[in-house]
Short mmCIF file of C-alpha atoms and ligand atoms in Angstrom, two decimals:
data_model
loop_
_atom_site.label_atom_id
_atom_site.label_comp_id
_atom_site.label_asym_id
_atom_site.label_seq_id
_atom_site.Cartn_x
_atom_site.Cartn_y
_atom_site.Cartn_z
CA MET A 5 114.67 78.26 63.87
CA GLN A 6 114.44 76.18 66.53
CA ILE A 7 114.46 76.29 70.85
CA SER A 8 117.81 74.24 71.21
CA ALA A 9 118.33 75.36 74.94
CA ILE A 10 116.14 76.67 78.19
CA ASN A 11 118.12 78.20 81.04
CA VAL A 12 115.83 79.23 84.01
CA TYR A 13 117.16 81.76 86.61
CA GLN A 14 116.09 82.78 90.15
CA VAL A 15 116.54 86.40 91.16
CA ASP A 16 115.74 88.04 94.31
CA LEU A 17 114.05 91.59 93.82
CA PRO A 18 114.07 93.38 97.44
CA LEU A 19 111.95 96.56 97.63
CA TYR A 20 113.21 100.14 98.20
CA GLU A 21 110.24 100.75 100.69
CA GLY A 22 110.98 97.30 102.79
CA SER A 23 107.58 95.82 102.12
CA TYR A 24 104.61 95.88 99.90
CA LYS A 25 101.00 95.31 101.80
CA TRP A 26 97.67 94.67 100.63
CA SER A 27 94.27 93.72 101.62
CA GLY A 28 93.74 90.76 104.00
CA GLY A 29 97.14 91.57 105.59
CA ARG A 30 99.06 90.41 102.97
CA SER A 31 102.29 91.52 101.89
CA VAL A 32 105.52 90.81 100.27
CA ASP A 33 109.11 92.11 101.32
CA VAL A 34 111.37 90.30 98.66
CA PHE A 35 109.96 89.39 95.47
CA ASP A 36 111.26 85.86 94.02
CA SER A 37 111.35 86.42 90.14
CA THR A 38 112.05 83.75 87.53
CA VAL A 39 113.99 84.78 84.33
CA VAL A 40 113.52 82.19 81.19
CA GLU A 41 116.30 82.19 78.78
CA LEU A 42 115.22 80.54 75.23
CA ILE A 43 118.51 79.80 73.41
CA THR A 44 118.05 79.03 69.68
CA ASP A 45 120.30 76.67 66.92
CA ASP A 46 120.53 80.58 65.07
CA GLY A 47 122.34 81.85 68.23
CA ILE A 48 119.59 84.58 68.92
CA PHE A 49 118.51 84.19 72.74
CA GLY A 50 114.88 85.75 74.48
CA LEU A 51 114.00 86.45 77.62
CA GLY A 52 111.17 86.55 79.88
CA GLU A 53 110.04 87.02 83.18
CA VAL A 54 107.35 85.99 85.64
CA CYS A 55 106.80 87.33 89.07
CA PRO A 56 104.12 86.34 91.38
CA LEU A 57 102.79 88.88 94.06
CA GLY A 58 103.63 86.09 96.50
CA PRO A 59 101.63 82.83 96.85
CA ALA A 60 98.15 84.13 97.90
CA TYR A 61 97.37 86.84 95.48
CA LEU A 62 96.64 84.71 92.43
CA PRO A 63 96.72 81.19 92.10
CA ALA A 64 100.53 81.63 91.23
CA TYR A 65 103.60 81.10 93.39
CA ALA A 66 107.25 81.64 92.50
CA ALA A 67 108.53 77.93 92.95
CA GLY A 68 105.27 76.82 90.77
CA ALA A 69 106.75 78.95 87.86
CA ARG A 70 110.03 77.20 87.61
CA ALA A 71 108.34 73.91 88.46
CA GLY A 72 106.01 74.66 85.34
CA ILE A 73 108.97 75.74 82.90
CA ALA A 74 110.50 72.59 84.00
CA GLU A 75 107.45 70.57 82.82
CA LEU A 76 107.13 72.38 79.38
CA ALA A 77 110.77 72.42 78.80
CA PRO A 78 111.01 69.05 76.80
CA HIS A 79 108.11 70.17 74.60
CA LEU A 80 109.49 73.40 73.83
CA ILE A 81 112.76 71.90 72.56
CA GLY A 82 112.62 71.65 68.76
CA ALA A 83 109.71 74.27 68.48
CA ASP A 84 110.32 77.34 66.55
CA PRO A 85 109.86 80.39 68.85
CA THR A 86 108.91 82.58 66.27
CA GLU A 87 105.46 81.35 65.85
CA LEU A 88 103.71 82.53 68.67
CA ALA A 89 100.28 81.00 68.03
CA LEU A 90 101.78 77.65 67.50
CA ILE A 91 104.15 78.05 70.41
CA ASN A 92 101.15 78.88 72.72
CA ARG A 93 98.99 75.91 71.53
CA LEU A 94 101.71 73.78 71.76
CA MET A 95 101.97 74.97 75.75
CA ASP A 96 98.56 74.51 76.20
CA GLN A 97 98.14 71.16 74.78
CA SER A 98 101.38 70.23 77.13
CA LEU A 99 100.12 71.69 80.27
CA ARG A 100 96.64 72.48 81.22
CA GLY A 101 96.12 75.69 82.73
CA HIS A 102 98.59 77.47 84.52
CA PRO A 103 98.86 80.78 82.45
CA TYR A 104 101.51 82.69 84.54
CA VAL A 105 104.13 79.63 84.11
CA LYS A 106 103.66 80.06 80.20
CA SER A 107 104.09 84.07 80.29
CA ALA A 108 107.55 83.85 80.86
CA VAL A 109 108.12 81.56 77.91
CA ASP A 110 106.16 83.53 75.79
CA MET A 111 107.87 86.74 76.82
CA ALA A 112 110.75 85.09 75.67
CA CYS A 113 109.47 84.12 71.83
CA TRP A 114 108.36 87.68 71.53
CA ASP A 115 111.96 88.98 72.49
CA ILE A 116 113.36 86.50 69.77
CA LEU A 117 110.76 87.27 66.83
CA GLY A 118 111.81 90.89 67.38
CA LYS A 119 115.67 90.18 67.40
CA ALA A 120 115.06 88.01 64.22
CA CYS A 121 113.05 90.64 62.57
CA GLY A 122 114.92 93.74 63.96
CA GLN A 123 111.87 95.45 65.41
CA PRO A 124 110.76 96.22 68.86
CA LEU A 125 107.96 94.65 70.18
CA ALA A 126 105.86 97.94 69.96
CA THR A 127 105.98 97.96 66.72
CA LEU A 128 105.28 94.56 65.93
CA MET A 129 102.24 94.81 68.54
CA GLY A 130 100.82 98.12 66.47
CA GLY A 131 103.13 100.75 66.80
CA ARG A 132 103.76 103.39 69.36
CA TYR A 133 101.22 105.94 70.45
CA GLY A 134 102.93 109.25 71.16
CA GLU A 135 106.18 109.78 72.86
CA ASP A 136 105.33 108.00 76.27
CA PHE A 137 102.77 106.86 78.42
CA ALA A 138 101.49 107.83 81.97
CA LEU A 139 102.46 105.68 85.09
CA TYR A 140 100.35 105.28 88.46
CA ARG A 141 101.98 104.28 91.73
CA ALA A 142 100.40 101.77 93.86
CA ILE A 143 100.24 103.06 97.61
CA SER A 144 101.01 100.44 100.25
CA GLN A 145 98.65 99.79 102.98
CA ASP A 146 99.50 101.53 106.13
CA THR A 147 97.27 104.13 108.29
CA PRO A 148 95.10 106.35 106.25
CA LYS A 149 97.45 109.42 107.57
CA ARG A 150 100.59 107.73 106.27
CA MET A 151 99.03 106.60 102.96
CA ALA A 152 98.15 110.41 102.53
CA ALA A 153 101.64 111.94 103.57
CA ASN A 154 103.17 109.44 100.85
CA VAL A 155 101.26 110.98 97.78
CA GLY A 156 103.27 114.21 98.06
CA GLY A 157 106.91 112.42 97.90
CA TYR A 158 105.06 110.36 94.80
CA ARG A 159 103.98 113.23 92.96
CA ALA A 160 107.47 114.84 93.54
CA GLN A 161 108.62 111.48 91.05
CA GLY A 162 106.21 112.66 88.23
CA TYR A 163 103.10 110.68 89.52
CA THR A 164 99.67 111.78 89.02
CA LYS A 165 97.65 108.45 89.27
CA PHE A 166 97.65 106.94 92.34
CA GLN A 167 96.53 103.30 93.71
CA LEU A 168 95.35 103.23 97.05
CA LYS A 169 95.63 99.72 98.47
CA SER A 170 92.78 99.46 100.49
CA GLY A 171 90.08 96.18 101.33
CA SER A 172 90.57 96.60 105.31
CA ASP A 173 87.65 97.51 107.57
CA VAL A 174 85.10 99.95 106.40
CA GLU A 175 85.39 103.08 108.44
CA THR A 176 89.23 102.95 107.76
CA ASP A 177 89.04 102.50 104.12
CA ILE A 178 86.46 105.18 104.00
CA ALA A 179 88.99 107.52 105.72
CA ARG A 180 91.86 106.35 103.90
CA ILE A 181 90.05 107.20 100.29
CA HIS A 182 89.09 110.99 101.86
CA LEU A 183 92.50 111.91 103.11
CA VAL A 184 94.34 110.40 100.38
CA ALA A 185 91.64 112.28 97.94
CA ALA A 186 92.32 115.81 99.79
CA GLN A 187 96.00 115.64 98.46
CA LEU A 188 94.82 115.51 94.89
CA LYS A 189 95.55 118.19 92.29
CA PRO A 190 93.48 118.85 89.50
CA GLY A 191 94.26 116.10 86.79
CA ASP A 192 95.20 113.55 89.62
CA VAL A 193 93.53 110.05 89.19
CA LEU A 194 92.80 108.11 92.22
CA VAL A 195 92.05 104.47 92.34
CA ALA A 196 90.98 102.53 95.67
CA ASP A 197 92.17 99.03 95.09
CA ALA A 198 90.54 96.61 97.54
CA ASN A 199 92.15 93.63 96.07
CA CYS A 200 88.84 91.34 96.76
CA GLY A 201 89.46 92.46 100.41
CA TRP A 202 85.48 93.53 101.02
CA THR A 203 82.34 91.48 101.71
CA GLN A 204 79.50 92.48 99.31
CA HIS A 205 78.17 94.67 101.88
CA GLU A 206 81.06 96.00 103.25
CA ALA A 207 81.96 96.79 99.41
CA LEU A 208 78.29 98.57 99.41
CA ARG A 209 79.10 100.50 102.44
CA VAL A 210 82.77 101.99 101.21
CA ALA A 211 81.02 103.03 97.91
CA ASP A 212 78.17 104.89 99.45
CA GLY A 213 81.17 106.61 101.73
CA VAL A 214 82.80 107.81 99.02
CA ARG A 215 80.03 108.63 96.72
CA ASP A 216 80.87 112.21 96.37
CA VAL A 217 84.80 111.55 95.89
CA ASN A 218 86.85 111.49 92.88
CA VAL A 219 87.87 108.06 93.16
CA TYR A 220 87.85 104.66 91.37
CA ILE A 221 86.66 101.38 92.63
CA GLU A 222 88.88 98.25 91.82
CA GLN A 223 87.94 94.71 92.28
CA PRO A 224 86.05 95.12 95.65
CA CYS A 225 85.17 91.28 96.19
CA LEU A 226 86.11 87.98 95.82
CA SER A 227 84.16 86.91 93.15
CA TYR A 228 82.83 88.73 89.50
CA GLU A 229 79.39 88.18 90.89
CA GLU A 230 79.61 90.34 94.12
CA CYS A 231 81.70 92.71 92.24
CA LEU A 232 78.80 93.08 89.65
CA VAL A 233 76.37 93.69 92.38
CA VAL A 234 78.75 96.69 93.87
CA ARG A 235 78.97 97.78 90.37
CA ARG A 236 75.32 98.21 89.83
CA HIS A 237 74.89 99.96 93.04
CA THR A 238 77.77 102.69 92.75
CA ASN A 239 77.87 106.05 90.65
CA ARG A 240 81.96 105.39 90.78
CA PRO A 241 83.99 104.26 87.87
CA PHE A 242 84.66 100.70 88.07
CA ILE A 243 87.31 98.47 87.64
CA LEU A 244 87.87 94.74 87.29
CA ASP A 245 90.89 93.06 87.88
CA GLU A 246 91.96 89.65 89.64
CA VAL A 247 88.58 87.96 88.30
CA VAL A 248 89.52 88.98 84.73
CA ASP A 249 92.07 86.50 83.84
CA ASP A 250 90.88 85.56 80.05
CA LEU A 251 89.08 86.59 77.13
CA LYS A 252 85.92 85.45 78.02
CA THR A 253 85.60 87.27 81.19
CA VAL A 254 86.14 90.67 79.33
CA VAL A 255 83.12 89.77 76.97
CA ARG A 256 81.24 88.37 79.76
CA GLY A 257 81.97 91.95 81.75
CA TYR A 258 81.33 93.57 78.60
CA ASN A 259 77.71 92.31 78.00
CA ASP A 260 77.17 92.83 81.83
CA GLN A 261 78.44 96.31 81.62
CA ALA A 262 80.25 95.33 84.98
CA MET A 263 83.68 97.72 84.45
CA ASP A 264 84.87 100.82 82.84
CA VAL A 265 88.24 99.54 82.99
CA ILE A 266 90.30 96.23 83.24
CA ASN A 267 93.64 95.60 84.99
CA LEU A 268 95.66 93.48 82.24
CA LYS A 269 98.29 91.84 83.89
CA ILE A 270 100.54 90.07 81.45
CA SER A 271 101.06 87.17 83.40
CA LYS A 272 97.60 86.61 84.71
CA VAL A 273 96.14 85.76 81.06
CA GLY A 274 99.48 83.53 80.14
CA GLY A 275 101.59 85.82 78.66
CA LEU A 276 102.25 88.69 75.86
CA THR A 277 100.02 86.95 72.92
CA LYS A 278 96.94 86.45 74.93
CA ALA A 279 97.45 89.97 76.66
CA ARG A 280 97.72 91.29 73.44
CA GLN A 281 94.58 89.74 71.97
CA ILE A 282 92.71 91.08 75.04
CA ARG A 283 94.26 94.26 74.62
CA ASP A 284 93.10 94.76 71.17
CA LEU A 285 89.82 93.48 71.96
CA CYS A 286 89.58 95.62 74.51
CA VAL A 287 89.96 98.86 72.33
CA SER A 288 87.61 97.79 69.86
CA LEU A 289 84.96 97.64 72.64
CA GLY A 290 85.95 100.62 74.08
CA ILE A 291 87.09 99.29 77.74
CA ALA A 292 90.33 101.13 78.97
CA MET A 293 93.18 99.28 80.52
CA THR A 294 95.59 99.28 83.10
CA ILE A 295 98.73 97.69 81.57
CA GLU A 296 101.10 95.70 83.95
CA ASP A 297 101.81 92.40 85.60
CA THR A 298 101.98 90.63 89.04
CA TRP A 299 105.37 91.91 89.54
CA GLY A 300 108.72 92.26 88.29
CA GLY A 301 111.95 93.91 87.42
CA ASP A 302 113.70 95.09 84.26
CA ILE A 303 112.25 92.45 81.82
CA ILE A 304 108.81 92.51 82.82
CA THR A 305 108.69 96.20 83.06
CA SER A 306 109.99 96.09 79.46
CA ALA A 307 107.42 93.88 78.30
CA ILE A 308 104.90 96.24 80.05
CA ALA A 309 106.41 99.12 78.15
CA HIS A 310 105.94 97.66 74.85
CA LEU A 311 102.58 96.45 75.19
CA ALA A 312 101.59 99.84 76.70
CA HIS A 313 103.19 101.89 74.13
CA SER A 314 101.54 100.45 71.49
CA THR A 315 97.87 100.95 73.06
CA PRO A 316 96.04 104.03 72.11
CA THR A 317 96.40 106.43 74.72
CA GLU A 318 92.77 107.23 75.61
CA TYR A 319 92.58 103.31 76.29
CA LEU A 320 95.73 103.49 78.41
CA PHE A 321 94.53 104.13 81.74
CA SER A 322 97.92 103.68 83.27
CA ALA A 323 100.77 101.41 83.30
CA THR A 324 103.49 100.31 85.97
CA ASP A 325 107.40 100.65 86.04
CA PHE A 326 107.83 97.90 88.70
CA ASN A 327 111.98 98.22 88.13
CA SER A 328 111.67 101.52 89.83
CA TYR A 329 110.19 99.76 92.83
CA VAL A 330 112.71 97.22 93.55
CA THR A 331 116.56 97.62 94.26
CA VAL A 332 117.96 94.80 91.75
CA SER A 333 118.47 95.63 87.97
CA THR A 334 118.58 92.38 85.83
CA ALA A 335 118.80 94.18 82.52
CA ILE A 336 120.90 97.10 80.95
CA ASP A 337 118.73 99.34 78.45
CA ALA A 338 115.30 98.55 80.36
CA PRO A 339 112.89 101.38 80.25
CA GLN A 340 113.23 104.05 83.08
CA ARG A 341 110.52 106.53 84.66
CA LEU A 342 110.76 110.04 83.75
CA LYS A 343 108.52 112.52 85.38
CA GLY A 344 105.96 110.11 85.86
CA ARG A 345 105.92 108.49 82.45
CA MET A 346 107.91 105.71 80.40
CA SER A 347 108.51 104.89 76.61
CA ALA A 348 109.31 101.26 75.22
CA PRO A 349 112.99 100.82 74.43
CA SER A 350 113.58 101.33 70.75
CA GLY A 351 116.05 98.12 70.31
CA PRO A 352 114.85 94.88 68.45
CA GLY A 353 112.50 92.68 70.90
CA LEU A 354 112.26 93.67 74.22
CA GLY A 355 115.41 95.85 73.54
CA ILE A 356 117.32 94.87 76.60
CA GLU A 357 120.43 92.95 77.59
CA PRO A 358 120.80 90.68 80.75
CA ARG A 359 122.91 91.44 83.59
CA ARG A 360 124.77 88.08 83.71
CA ASP A 361 126.54 88.86 86.75
CA VAL A 362 123.08 89.40 88.27
CA LEU A 363 121.09 86.57 86.88
CA GLY A 364 123.95 84.31 88.01
CA ASP A 365 124.00 80.60 87.23
CA PRO A 366 121.05 78.93 85.93
CA VAL A 367 118.71 76.95 88.66
CA PHE A 368 118.61 74.36 85.87
CA THR A 369 119.25 74.01 82.09
CA HIS A 370 117.17 71.93 79.21
CA ARG A 371 118.66 70.94 76.04
MG1 LIG B 26 94.56 95.58 91.38
#
């Protein structure tokens, strides 16, 4: 089987809540998502998606995804999309770095592999653990009172895991964490995600100010080294996200006992092939994971569902249903949240069909 054509689409994904805000005054109103369609000489096509969390979250931006895919496209024509390792090596040899660019292509190749062998990705990735898995809800940064007030609405949607966007000034963040924690019920999980927003001394003050609260601390500072100092001074369970962007960092973090949980985002590490490798290593090492991406719609949510559902339940800390945050649906049969939980589609590959009317015409095609 060979890749014979590549279509790239651009889709705007507005948010039901109007905007999403996190540390450093960063926010997104409309997500700019890129959808890749790989067409093969067998007539099978595969879908992938990449959607950066704006241009200032990771070294990634929406137009860069499309420019990078255009750069890769000539190398991909004629390659066998079912040979995932070879495809990834080809992409790494053709374009250094830029893992997020490769993520959508890798995802589309997985979709083709699943369709070619008639199996859903969850099966190819090891099989399903249980009927479904738990999701978390991100609580966009706002005043402590308004953030606490939002918990009830999200719980009514079935969520029991909440990720609080913090990483602003120390006093406000301590108040945020206390006020939201007061809303929790037995069994709920609360994470304070600073998204690199605290300096080391600020993070130590927040960690000290919440030492009696049942809360996880996620990615307090910009660098791995600063996070490690905070980790060594707090009694709270600890999650690393932005600094964990490859397998080597997971190994380093394991050796340093730098975290209890990692946040594994598919595009951050370069696609499902590399995410699965990291996932399997984390399971072997006993590191739990939040499995998600930087954002996205139905296609990314489906990919998340397959990777999450094929992760042993005790190591799946949580996952994200991004398609429930956005007002636009790009695919039929994408997984939907039910009582705060989700399951992977049962059809072959990603198990979804594109909504052609929503994707519109490709922004470019390469044959
Ligand atoms: Mg995070």
